[in-house]
PDB file of C-alpha atoms and ligand atoms in Angstrom:
ATOM      1  CA  MET A   1      -9.775 138.593 -21.190  1.00 62.00           C
ATOM      2  CA  THR A   2     -13.077 140.140 -20.181  1.00 79.00           C
ATOM      3  CA  ARG A   3     -15.803 140.231 -22.797  1.00 89.00           C
ATOM      4  CA  LEU A   4     -16.347 143.728 -24.079  1.00 93.00           C
ATOM      5  CA  ALA A   5     -19.741 145.115 -23.082  1.00 93.00           C
ATOM      6  CA  LEU A   6     -21.237 146.856 -26.094  1.00 95.00           C
ATOM      7  CA  PRO A   7     -24.243 149.158 -26.020  1.00 97.00           C
ATOM      8  CA  SER A   8     -27.088 147.742 -28.106  1.00 97.00           C
ATOM      9  CA  LEU A   9     -26.844 150.560 -30.664  1.00 98.00           C
ATOM     10  CA  TYR A  10     -23.575 151.053 -32.536  1.00 98.00           C
ATOM     11  CA  ALA A  11     -23.983 154.437 -34.171  1.00 98.00           C
ATOM     12  CA  ILE A  12     -21.730 155.273 -37.101  1.00 98.00           C
ATOM     13  CA  VAL A  13     -20.977 158.930 -37.706  1.00 98.00           C
ATOM     14  CA  ASP A  14     -20.742 159.316 -41.478  1.00 98.00           C
ATOM     15  CA  PRO A  15     -22.649 162.177 -43.062  1.00 98.00           C
ATOM     16  CA  LEU A  16     -22.739 160.348 -46.435  1.00 98.00           C
ATOM     17  CA  ASP A  17     -24.287 162.746 -48.959  1.00 97.00           C
ATOM     18  CA  THR A  18     -26.636 164.433 -46.474  1.00 97.00           C
ATOM     19  CA  GLY A  19     -24.629 167.626 -46.221  1.00 97.00           C
ATOM     20  CA  ARG A  20     -24.925 167.296 -42.468  1.00 98.00           C
ATOM     21  CA  ASN A  21     -22.023 168.297 -40.300  1.00 97.00           C
ATOM     22  CA  THR A  22     -20.050 165.561 -38.532  1.00 98.00           C
ATOM     23  CA  GLU A  23     -20.049 167.318 -35.181  1.00 98.00           C
ATOM     24  CA  ASP A  24     -23.775 168.123 -35.337  1.00 98.00           C
ATOM     25  CA  LEU A  25     -24.503 164.478 -36.118  1.00 98.00           C
ATOM     26  CA  ALA A  26     -22.426 163.292 -33.173  1.00 98.00           C
ATOM     27  CA  VAL A  27     -24.144 165.757 -30.853  1.00 98.00           C
ATOM     28  CA  ALA A  28     -27.559 164.532 -31.986  1.00 98.00           C
ATOM     29  CA  LEU A  29     -26.613 160.845 -31.692  1.00 98.00           C
ATOM     30  CA  LEU A  30     -25.338 161.379 -28.163  1.00 98.00           C
ATOM     31  CA  ALA A  31     -28.362 163.484 -27.226  1.00 98.00           C
ATOM     32  CA  GLY A  32     -30.569 160.587 -28.328  1.00 98.00           C
ATOM     33  CA  GLY A  33     -28.673 158.252 -26.011  1.00 98.00           C
ATOM     34  CA  ALA A  34     -26.062 156.590 -28.225  1.00 98.00           C
ATOM     35  CA  ARG A  35     -23.126 155.484 -26.068  1.00 97.00           C
ATOM     36  CA  LEU A  36     -20.883 154.105 -28.783  1.00 98.00           C
ATOM     37  CA  LEU A  37     -19.891 156.089 -31.850  1.00 98.00           C
ATOM     38  CA  GLN A  38     -17.692 155.041 -34.733  1.00 98.00           C
ATOM     39  CA  LEU A  39     -16.227 157.843 -36.830  1.00 98.00           C
ATOM     40  CA  ARG A  40     -16.236 156.886 -40.507  1.00 98.00           C
ATOM     41  CA  LEU A  41     -15.142 159.489 -43.047  1.00 98.00           C
ATOM     42  CA  LYS A  42     -13.983 157.572 -46.095  1.00 94.00           C
ATOM     43  CA  ASP A  43     -13.121 160.622 -48.207  1.00 95.00           C
ATOM     44  CA  ALA A  44     -11.546 162.824 -45.546  1.00 97.00           C
ATOM     45  CA  SER A  45      -7.867 163.676 -45.525  1.00 98.00           C
ATOM     46  CA  SER A  46      -5.828 162.426 -42.569  1.00 98.00           C
ATOM     47  CA  ARG A  47      -5.898 165.914 -41.085  1.00 98.00           C
ATOM     48  CA  GLU A  48      -9.640 166.259 -41.503  1.00 98.00           C
ATOM     49  CA  LEU A  49     -10.175 162.857 -39.943  1.00 98.00           C
ATOM     50  CA  LEU A  50      -7.914 163.679 -37.013  1.00 98.00           C
ATOM     51  CA  ALA A  51      -9.685 166.993 -36.394  1.00 98.00           C
ATOM     52  CA  ALA A  52     -13.070 165.263 -36.437  1.00 98.00           C
ATOM     53  CA  ALA A  53     -11.804 162.502 -34.139  1.00 98.00           C
ATOM     54  CA  ARG A  54     -10.554 165.075 -31.625  1.00 98.00           C
ATOM     55  CA  LEU A  55     -13.872 166.901 -31.677  1.00 98.00           C
ATOM     56  CA  LEU A  56     -15.797 163.690 -31.181  1.00 98.00           C
ATOM     57  CA  ARG A  57     -13.399 162.586 -28.457  1.00 98.00           C
ATOM     58  CA  ALA A  58     -14.315 165.641 -26.428  1.00 98.00           C
ATOM     59  CA  LEU A  59     -18.047 165.105 -27.015  1.00 98.00           C
ATOM     60  CA  THR A  60     -18.005 161.372 -26.250  1.00 98.00           C
ATOM     61  CA  ALA A  61     -15.878 161.834 -23.148  1.00 98.00           C
ATOM     62  CA  ARG A  62     -18.408 164.315 -21.798  1.00 98.00           C
ATOM     63  CA  ALA A  63     -21.230 161.870 -22.529  1.00 98.00           C
ATOM     64  CA  GLY A  64     -19.397 158.836 -21.154  1.00 98.00           C
ATOM     65  CA  ALA A  65     -19.561 157.206 -24.588  1.00 98.00           C
ATOM     66  CA  LEU A  66     -17.039 155.027 -26.412  1.00 98.00           C
ATOM     67  CA  LEU A  67     -15.454 156.343 -29.604  1.00 98.00           C
ATOM     68  CA  LEU A  68     -13.891 154.182 -32.297  1.00 98.00           C
ATOM     69  CA  VAL A  69     -12.247 155.298 -35.532  1.00 98.00           C
ATOM     70  CA  ASN A  70     -12.876 153.428 -38.764  1.00 98.00           C
ATOM     71  CA  ASP A  71      -9.815 151.985 -40.526  1.00 97.00           C
ATOM     72  CA  ARG A  72      -7.101 154.113 -38.898  1.00 98.00           C
ATOM     73  CA  PRO A  73      -5.236 153.026 -35.734  1.00 98.00           C
ATOM     74  CA  ASP A  74      -2.857 155.973 -36.105  1.00 98.00           C
ATOM     75  CA  VAL A  75      -5.678 158.485 -35.976  1.00 98.00           C
ATOM     76  CA  ALA A  76      -7.361 156.578 -33.145  1.00 98.00           C
ATOM     77  CA  LEU A  77      -4.150 156.866 -31.142  1.00 98.00           C
ATOM     78  CA  ALA A  78      -3.462 160.499 -31.941  1.00 98.00           C
ATOM     79  CA  ALA A  79      -7.003 161.502 -30.932  1.00 98.00           C
ATOM     80  CA  HIS A  80      -6.973 159.353 -27.769  1.00 98.00           C
ATOM     81  CA  THR A  81     -10.078 157.444 -28.804  1.00 98.00           C
ATOM     82  CA  ASP A  82     -11.045 154.072 -27.353  1.00 98.00           C
ATOM     83  CA  GLY A  83     -10.012 152.062 -30.367  1.00 98.00           C
ATOM     84  CA  VAL A  84     -10.439 151.209 -33.989  1.00 98.00           C
ATOM     85  CA  HIS A  85     -12.669 149.321 -36.365  1.00 98.00           C
ATOM     86  CA  LEU A  86     -10.794 147.417 -39.066  1.00 98.00           C
ATOM     87  CA  GLY A  87     -11.931 146.197 -42.466  1.00 97.00           C
ATOM     88  CA  GLN A  88     -10.597 143.093 -44.159  1.00 96.00           C
ATOM     89  CA  ASP A  89      -8.010 145.165 -46.058  1.00 96.00           C
ATOM     90  CA  ASP A  90      -6.874 147.282 -43.106  1.00 96.00           C
ATOM     91  CA  LEU A  91      -4.064 146.482 -40.683  1.00 97.00           C
ATOM     92  CA  PRO A  92      -4.389 143.105 -38.956  1.00 98.00           C
ATOM     93  CA  VAL A  93      -5.527 143.090 -35.324  1.00 98.00           C
ATOM     94  CA  ALA A  94      -2.041 142.471 -33.930  1.00 98.00           C
ATOM     95  CA  ALA A  95      -0.568 145.386 -35.856  1.00 98.00           C
ATOM     96  CA  ALA A  96      -3.386 147.663 -34.687  1.00 98.00           C
ATOM     97  CA  ARG A  97      -2.633 146.613 -31.115  1.00 98.00           C
ATOM     98  CA  THR A  98       1.034 147.393 -31.651  1.00 98.00           C
ATOM     99  CA  VAL A  99       0.000 150.914 -32.595  1.00 98.00           C
ATOM    100  CA  LEU A 100      -2.688 151.383 -29.948  1.00 98.00           C
ATOM    101  CA  GLY A 101      -1.437 149.366 -27.002  1.00 96.00           C
ATOM    102  CA  PRO A 102      -3.089 146.510 -25.139  1.00 90.00           C
ATOM    103  CA  GLY A 103      -6.035 148.441 -23.687  1.00 94.00           C
ATOM    104  CA  ALA A 104      -7.594 149.541 -26.965  1.00 98.00           C
ATOM    105  CA  VAL A 105     -10.812 148.174 -28.410  1.00 98.00           C
ATOM    106  CA  VAL A 106     -10.224 146.529 -31.794  1.00 98.00           C
ATOM    107  CA  GLY A 107     -13.139 145.350 -33.926  1.00 98.00           C
ATOM    108  CA  VAL A 108     -13.081 143.695 -37.329  1.00 98.00           C
ATOM    109  CA  SER A 109     -15.585 143.662 -40.213  1.00 98.00           C
ATOM    110  CA  THR A 110     -16.376 140.193 -41.463  1.00 98.00           C
ATOM    111  CA  HIS A 111     -18.714 138.899 -44.138  1.00 97.00           C
ATOM    112  CA  ASP A 112     -18.871 135.163 -43.539  1.00 97.00           C
ATOM    113  CA  VAL A 113     -18.228 132.532 -40.904  1.00 98.00           C
ATOM    114  CA  ALA A 114     -14.625 131.913 -41.972  1.00 98.00           C
ATOM    115  CA  GLN A 115     -13.707 135.587 -41.658  1.00 98.00           C
ATOM    116  CA  ALA A 116     -15.485 135.811 -38.309  1.00 98.00           C
ATOM    117  CA  ARG A 117     -13.562 132.819 -36.985  1.00 98.00           C
ATOM    118  CA  ALA A 118     -10.314 134.360 -38.235  1.00 98.00           C
ATOM    119  CA  ALA A 119     -11.070 137.692 -36.545  1.00 98.00           C
ATOM    120  CA  ALA A 120     -11.750 135.909 -33.270  1.00 98.00           C
ATOM    121  CA  ALA A 121      -8.555 133.867 -33.606  1.00 98.00           C
ATOM    122  CA  ASP A 122      -6.640 137.083 -34.308  1.00 98.00           C
ATOM    123  CA  GLY A 123      -7.802 138.503 -30.987  1.00 97.00           C
ATOM    124  CA  ALA A 124     -10.484 140.985 -32.017  1.00 98.00           C
ATOM    125  CA  ASP A 125     -12.611 142.393 -29.187  1.00 98.00           C
ATOM    126  CA  TYR A 126     -15.760 142.216 -31.271  1.00 98.00           C
ATOM    127  CA  VAL A 127     -16.738 141.000 -34.700  1.00 98.00           C
ATOM    128  CA  GLY A 128     -18.769 143.005 -37.198  1.00 98.00           C
ATOM    129  CA  VAL A 129     -20.911 140.953 -39.535  1.00 98.00           C
ATOM    130  CA  GLY A 130     -22.711 142.021 -42.672  1.00 96.00           C
ATOM    131  CA  PRO A 131     -24.270 143.062 -44.826  1.00 98.00           C
ATOM    132  CA  VAL A 132     -27.427 141.710 -43.228  1.00 98.00           C
ATOM    133  CA  PHE A 133     -29.803 143.635 -45.485  1.00 98.00           C
ATOM    134  CA  ALA A 134     -29.276 145.497 -48.740  1.00 97.00           C
ATOM    135  CA  THR A 135     -27.373 148.730 -48.308  1.00 97.00           C
ATOM    136  CA  ALA A 136     -26.527 151.572 -50.631  1.00 92.00           C
ATOM    137  CA  THR A 137     -24.143 153.063 -48.086  1.00 95.00           C
ATOM    138  CA  LYS A 138     -21.037 150.984 -48.630  1.00 91.00           C
ATOM    139  CA  ARG A 139     -19.212 151.044 -51.941  1.00 88.00           C
ATOM    140  CA  GLY A 140     -18.863 147.538 -53.281  1.00 89.00           C
ATOM    141  CA  ALA A 141     -20.885 145.961 -50.485  1.00 90.00           C
ATOM    142  CA  LEU A 142     -21.481 142.257 -50.873  1.00 92.00           C
ATOM    143  CA  PRO A 143     -24.973 140.928 -51.530  1.00 94.00           C
ATOM    144  CA  PRO A 144     -27.072 140.871 -48.335  1.00 97.00           C
ATOM    145  CA  ARG A 145     -26.948 137.618 -46.407  1.00 96.00           C
ATOM    146  CA  GLY A 146     -29.962 138.122 -44.180  1.00 97.00           C
ATOM    147  CA  LEU A 147     -30.437 137.175 -40.557  1.00 98.00           C
ATOM    148  CA  GLU A 148     -29.061 133.758 -41.497  1.00 98.00           C
ATOM    149  CA  LEU A 149     -25.562 135.244 -41.531  1.00 98.00           C
ATOM    150  CA  VAL A 150     -26.002 136.611 -38.022  1.00 98.00           C
ATOM    151  CA  ARG A 151     -27.260 133.254 -36.777  1.00 98.00           C
ATOM    152  CA  ALA A 152     -24.455 131.333 -38.487  1.00 98.00           C
ATOM    153  CA  VAL A 153     -21.739 133.563 -37.006  1.00 98.00           C
ATOM    154  CA  ARG A 154     -23.441 133.594 -33.600  1.00 98.00           C
ATOM    155  CA  ASP A 155     -23.336 129.802 -33.586  1.00 98.00           C
ATOM    156  CA  VAL A 156     -19.539 129.716 -33.784  1.00 97.00           C
ATOM    157  CA  ILE A 157     -18.377 132.972 -32.183  1.00 96.00           C
ATOM    158  CA  GLU A 158     -18.526 133.886 -28.515  1.00 96.00           C
ATOM    159  CA  LEU A 159     -17.219 137.418 -28.963  1.00 97.00           C
ATOM    160  CA  PRO A 160     -19.660 140.317 -29.078  1.00 98.00           C
ATOM    161  CA  LEU A 161     -21.249 140.539 -32.531  1.00 98.00           C
ATOM    162  CA  VAL A 162     -22.141 143.791 -34.246  1.00 98.00           C
ATOM    163  CA  ALA A 163     -24.482 143.338 -37.202  1.00 98.00           C
ATOM    164  CA  ILE A 164     -24.482 145.862 -40.025  1.00 98.00           C
ATOM    165  CA  GLY A 165     -26.042 146.584 -43.382  1.00 98.00           C
ATOM    166  CA  GLY A 166     -29.421 148.155 -44.091  1.00 98.00           C
ATOM    167  CA  ILE A 167     -30.613 147.902 -40.500  1.00 98.00           C
ATOM    168  CA  THR A 168     -33.435 150.231 -39.438  1.00 98.00           C
ATOM    169  CA  PRO A 169     -35.158 150.938 -36.122  1.00 98.00           C
ATOM    170  CA  GLU A 170     -37.902 148.590 -37.319  1.00 97.00           C
ATOM    171  CA  THR A 171     -35.596 145.649 -38.087  1.00 98.00           C
ATOM    172  CA  ALA A 172     -33.110 146.166 -35.239  1.00 98.00           C
ATOM    173  CA  VAL A 173     -35.014 143.963 -32.808  1.00 97.00           C
ATOM    174  CA  ASP A 174     -35.042 141.021 -35.234  1.00 98.00           C
ATOM    175  CA  VAL A 175     -31.307 141.428 -35.803  1.00 98.00           C
ATOM    176  CA  ARG A 176     -30.651 141.262 -32.091  1.00 98.00           C
ATOM    177  CA  ALA A 177     -32.942 138.280 -31.750  1.00 97.00           C
ATOM    178  CA  ALA A 178     -30.835 136.520 -34.404  1.00 98.00           C
ATOM    179  CA  GLY A 179     -27.855 136.815 -32.078  1.00 98.00           C
ATOM    180  CA  ALA A 180     -26.264 140.235 -32.553  1.00 98.00           C
ATOM    181  CA  ASP A 181     -25.169 141.995 -29.381  1.00 98.00           C
ATOM    182  CA  ALA A 182     -25.364 145.351 -31.122  1.00 98.00           C
ATOM    183  CA  VAL A 183     -26.825 146.773 -34.306  1.00 98.00           C
ATOM    184  CA  ALA A 184     -24.785 149.194 -36.373  1.00 98.00           C
ATOM    185  CA  MET A 185     -26.562 151.811 -38.442  1.00 98.00           C
ATOM    186  CA  ILE A 186     -25.536 154.594 -40.731  1.00 98.00           C
ATOM    187  CA  GLY A 187     -28.222 155.615 -43.210  1.00 98.00           C
ATOM    188  CA  ALA A 188     -31.187 155.013 -40.916  1.00 98.00           C
ATOM    189  CA  LEU A 189     -29.655 157.419 -38.432  1.00 98.00           C
ATOM    190  CA  VAL A 190     -27.852 160.075 -40.452  1.00 98.00           C
ATOM    191  CA  ARG A 191     -30.684 160.413 -42.985  1.00 98.00           C
ATOM    192  CA  ALA A 192     -33.360 160.616 -40.305  1.00 98.00           C
ATOM    193  CA  ARG A 193     -35.335 163.837 -40.112  1.00 98.00           C
ATOM    194  CA  ASP A 194     -34.783 163.901 -36.347  1.00 98.00           C
ATOM    195  CA  VAL A 195     -31.559 162.038 -35.568  1.00 98.00           C
ATOM    196  CA  ALA A 196     -31.828 162.169 -31.778  1.00 98.00           C
ATOM    197  CA  ALA A 197     -35.448 160.981 -31.813  1.00 98.00           C
ATOM    198  CA  THR A 198     -34.529 158.085 -34.112  1.00 98.00           C
ATOM    199  CA  VAL A 199     -31.761 157.022 -31.747  1.00 98.00           C
ATOM    200  CA  ARG A 200     -34.155 157.247 -28.813  1.00 98.00           C
ATOM    201  CA  ASP A 201     -36.732 155.174 -30.676  1.00 98.00           C
ATOM    202  CA  THR A 202     -34.182 152.525 -31.642  1.00 98.00           C
ATOM    203  CA  ILE A 203     -32.813 152.190 -28.130  1.00 98.00           C
ATOM    204  CA  ALA A 204     -36.328 151.985 -26.712  1.00 97.00           C
ATOM    205  CA  ARG A 205     -37.177 149.176 -29.136  1.00 97.00           C
ATOM    206  CA  LEU A 206     -33.959 147.310 -28.336  1.00 96.00           C
ATOM    207  CA  GLY A 207     -34.448 147.822 -24.632  1.00 87.00           C
ATOM    208  CA  ASN A 208     -37.806 146.123 -24.882  1.00 59.00           C
ATOM    209  CA  ALA A 209     -36.500 143.260 -26.994  1.00 55.00           C
TER     210      ALA A 209
HETATM  211  N1  LIG B   1     -20.135 147.710 -43.692  1.00 89.84           N
HETATM  212  P1  LIG B   1     -26.237 151.333 -43.571  1.00 89.84           P
HETATM  213  S1  LIG B   1     -22.401 147.212 -44.684  1.00 89.84           S
HETATM  214  C1  LIG B   1     -20.098 150.165 -43.457  1.00 89.84           C
HETATM  215  O1  LIG B   1     -21.182 144.465 -44.621  1.00 89.84           O
HETATM  216  C2  LIG B   1     -20.756 148.929 -43.825  1.00 89.84           C
HETATM  217  O2  LIG B   1     -19.406 145.072 -43.557  1.00 89.84           O
HETATM  218  C3  LIG B   1     -20.894 146.716 -44.116  1.00 89.84           C
HETATM  219  O3  LIG B   1     -24.676 151.309 -43.681  1.00 89.84           O
HETATM  220  C4  LIG B   1     -20.463 145.321 -44.105  1.00 89.84           C
HETATM  221  O4  LIG B   1     -26.613 151.187 -42.145  1.00 89.84           O
HETATM  222  C5  LIG B   1     -22.033 148.831 -44.347  1.00 89.84           C
HETATM  223  O5  LIG B   1     -26.595 152.723 -44.101  1.00 89.84           O
HETATM  224  C6  LIG B   1     -22.967 149.957 -44.591  1.00 89.84           C
HETATM  225  O6  LIG B   1     -26.772 150.254 -44.460  1.00 89.84           O
HETATM  226  C7  LIG B   1     -23.919 150.151 -43.451  1.00 89.84           C
END
């Protein structure tokens, strides 16, 4: 299997409590240069999520960007996205592949070395690891594990690693230096005054890392 090539910025489209519109956020993220979006709408109905996924599919296709859906292989399939991102309580990788077919990208959230090893053994295309820093974004997030977690998982996992949790444009370079292939961000992007400029800044920093 070929190793998935991930852009250095993994931008998560989740308006949180900003009142911002999902489509507007996606447009701004893409305008800033993001080439991988994950759609994450924890409180949306299935129909709302599907409608948003279809909108973002059109936008990402035009931009040549990947689109993944958080938690929901069925929605990922129905909206013709590139794949899905699974949490520890979501469908296992094999079941997601049964839904999506062999060509889909399947990533898994992990929070320690054992979970990361298990995700790799299950056939994930990439492994998410976090929380690196403290985050108020995720309900019930575990205590932050620092760059040490990234280094520990990097030591045992060859798959692409996506680090998450409290990452900002300022800390992104350190996270990559610790071994992450990509940095995932929600709050630092969707709460930014100028979303596109923040994406541009982050990518510029990572490009120079
Ligand atoms: N997953 P922010 S931390 C969605 O540790 C998510 O698996 C995490 O948001 C994990 O960039 C997290 O605003 C929240 O901190 C990331």
